[in-house]
């Protein structure tokens, strides 16, 4: 089995701002994190991403299972659906 972080397909969609509407639905915006290189979809401060104060969330299997803001095409979401079908 590949390492967890190797599953990421570098779509960068998790690095875009999101907002919650009055019904609790999550909506992505076209505004990326200031550290996202939008050309190659990589984090410019990956080694210190959790300490720069941008709200970066470590995507563990537990987090991926519990959040509703990751896009359906996220490789982590797809992996969790395959390994833990409901």
Coordinates of C-alpha atoms in Angstrom, one line a residue:
X1 CA 0.0 0.0 0.0
X2 CA 1.4 3.4 -0.9
X3 CA 2.2 5.9 1.8
X4 CA -0.8 8.1 2.8
X5 CA 0.6 11.3 1.4
X6 CA 1.6 9.6 -1.9
X7 CA -2.1 9.2 -2.6
X8 CA -2.5 12.9 -3.2
X9 CA -3.0 13.7 -6.9
X10 CA -1.9 17.3 -6.4
X11 CA -5.3 18.8 -7.5
X12 CA -4.9 21.6 -5.0
X13 CA -8.6 21.9 -4.5
X14 CA -8.3 21.5 -0.7
X15 CA -6.1 24.6 -0.8
X16 CA -8.9 27.0 -2.0
X17 CA -11.0 29.0 0.4
X18 CA -14.4 27.7 1.2
X19 CA -17.5 29.2 2.7
X20 CA -20.5 27.7 4.5
X21 CA -24.0 28.8 3.4
X22 CA -26.9 29.2 5.8
X23 CA -27.9 25.6 5.1
X24 CA -24.5 24.3 6.1
X25 CA -23.4 23.5 2.6
X26 CA -19.8 24.0 1.7
X27 CA -18.9 26.0 -1.4
X28 CA -15.4 26.3 -2.9
X29 CA -14.2 29.7 -4.0
X30 CA -11.7 30.6 -6.7
X31 CA -9.4 32.0 -4.0
X32 CA -6.3 29.8 -3.4
X33 CA -4.2 29.8 -0.2
X34 CA -1.5 32.4 -0.7
X35 CA 1.1 29.5 -0.5
X36 CA -0.4 27.4 -3.3
X37 CA 1.5 27.5 -6.5
X38 CA -1.5 27.5 -8.8
X39 CA 0.5 26.3 -11.8
X40 CA 1.9 23.0 -10.4
X41 CA -0.6 22.8 -7.5
X42 CA 2.0 22.4 -4.8
X43 CA 2.5 24.2 -1.5
X44 CA 5.3 26.7 -1.5
X45 CA 5.8 26.1 2.3
X46 CA 5.0 22.4 2.5
X47 CA 7.6 21.7 5.1
X48 CA 6.1 24.3 7.5
X49 CA 2.5 24.4 6.3
X50 CA 1.0 23.8 9.7
X51 CA 2.9 26.6 11.4
X52 CA 2.3 29.5 8.9
X53 CA -1.1 30.3 10.3
X54 CA -3.2 29.7 7.2
X55 CA -5.4 27.1 8.7
X56 CA -3.9 24.2 6.8
X57 CA -5.4 20.9 8.0
X58 CA -3.4 17.7 8.1
X59 CA -5.4 15.3 6.1
X60 CA -5.3 12.0 8.0
X61 CA -7.7 9.1 7.3
X62 CA -9.8 10.2 10.3
X63 CA -10.1 13.8 9.1
X64 CA -10.9 12.7 5.5
X65 CA -13.7 10.5 6.9
X66 CA -15.2 13.3 9.1
X67 CA -15.1 16.5 7.0
X68 CA -17.5 17.5 4.3
X69 CA -15.4 20.1 2.5
X70 CA -13.1 17.9 0.5
X71 CA -14.1 17.6 -3.1
X72 CA -15.4 14.3 -4.4
X73 CA -12.5 14.1 -6.8
X74 CA -9.9 14.3 -4.0
X75 CA -7.7 11.3 -4.2
X76 CA -8.0 10.8 -0.4
X77 CA -11.8 10.8 -0.6
X78 CA -11.7 8.3 -3.4
X79 CA -9.3 6.1 -1.5
X80 CA -11.4 6.2 1.6
X81 CA -14.5 5.3 -0.4
X82 CA -12.7 2.3 -1.9
X83 CA -11.3 1.0 1.4
X84 CA -14.3 1.8 3.6
X85 CA -17.4 1.5 1.5
X86 CA -20.7 2.3 3.3

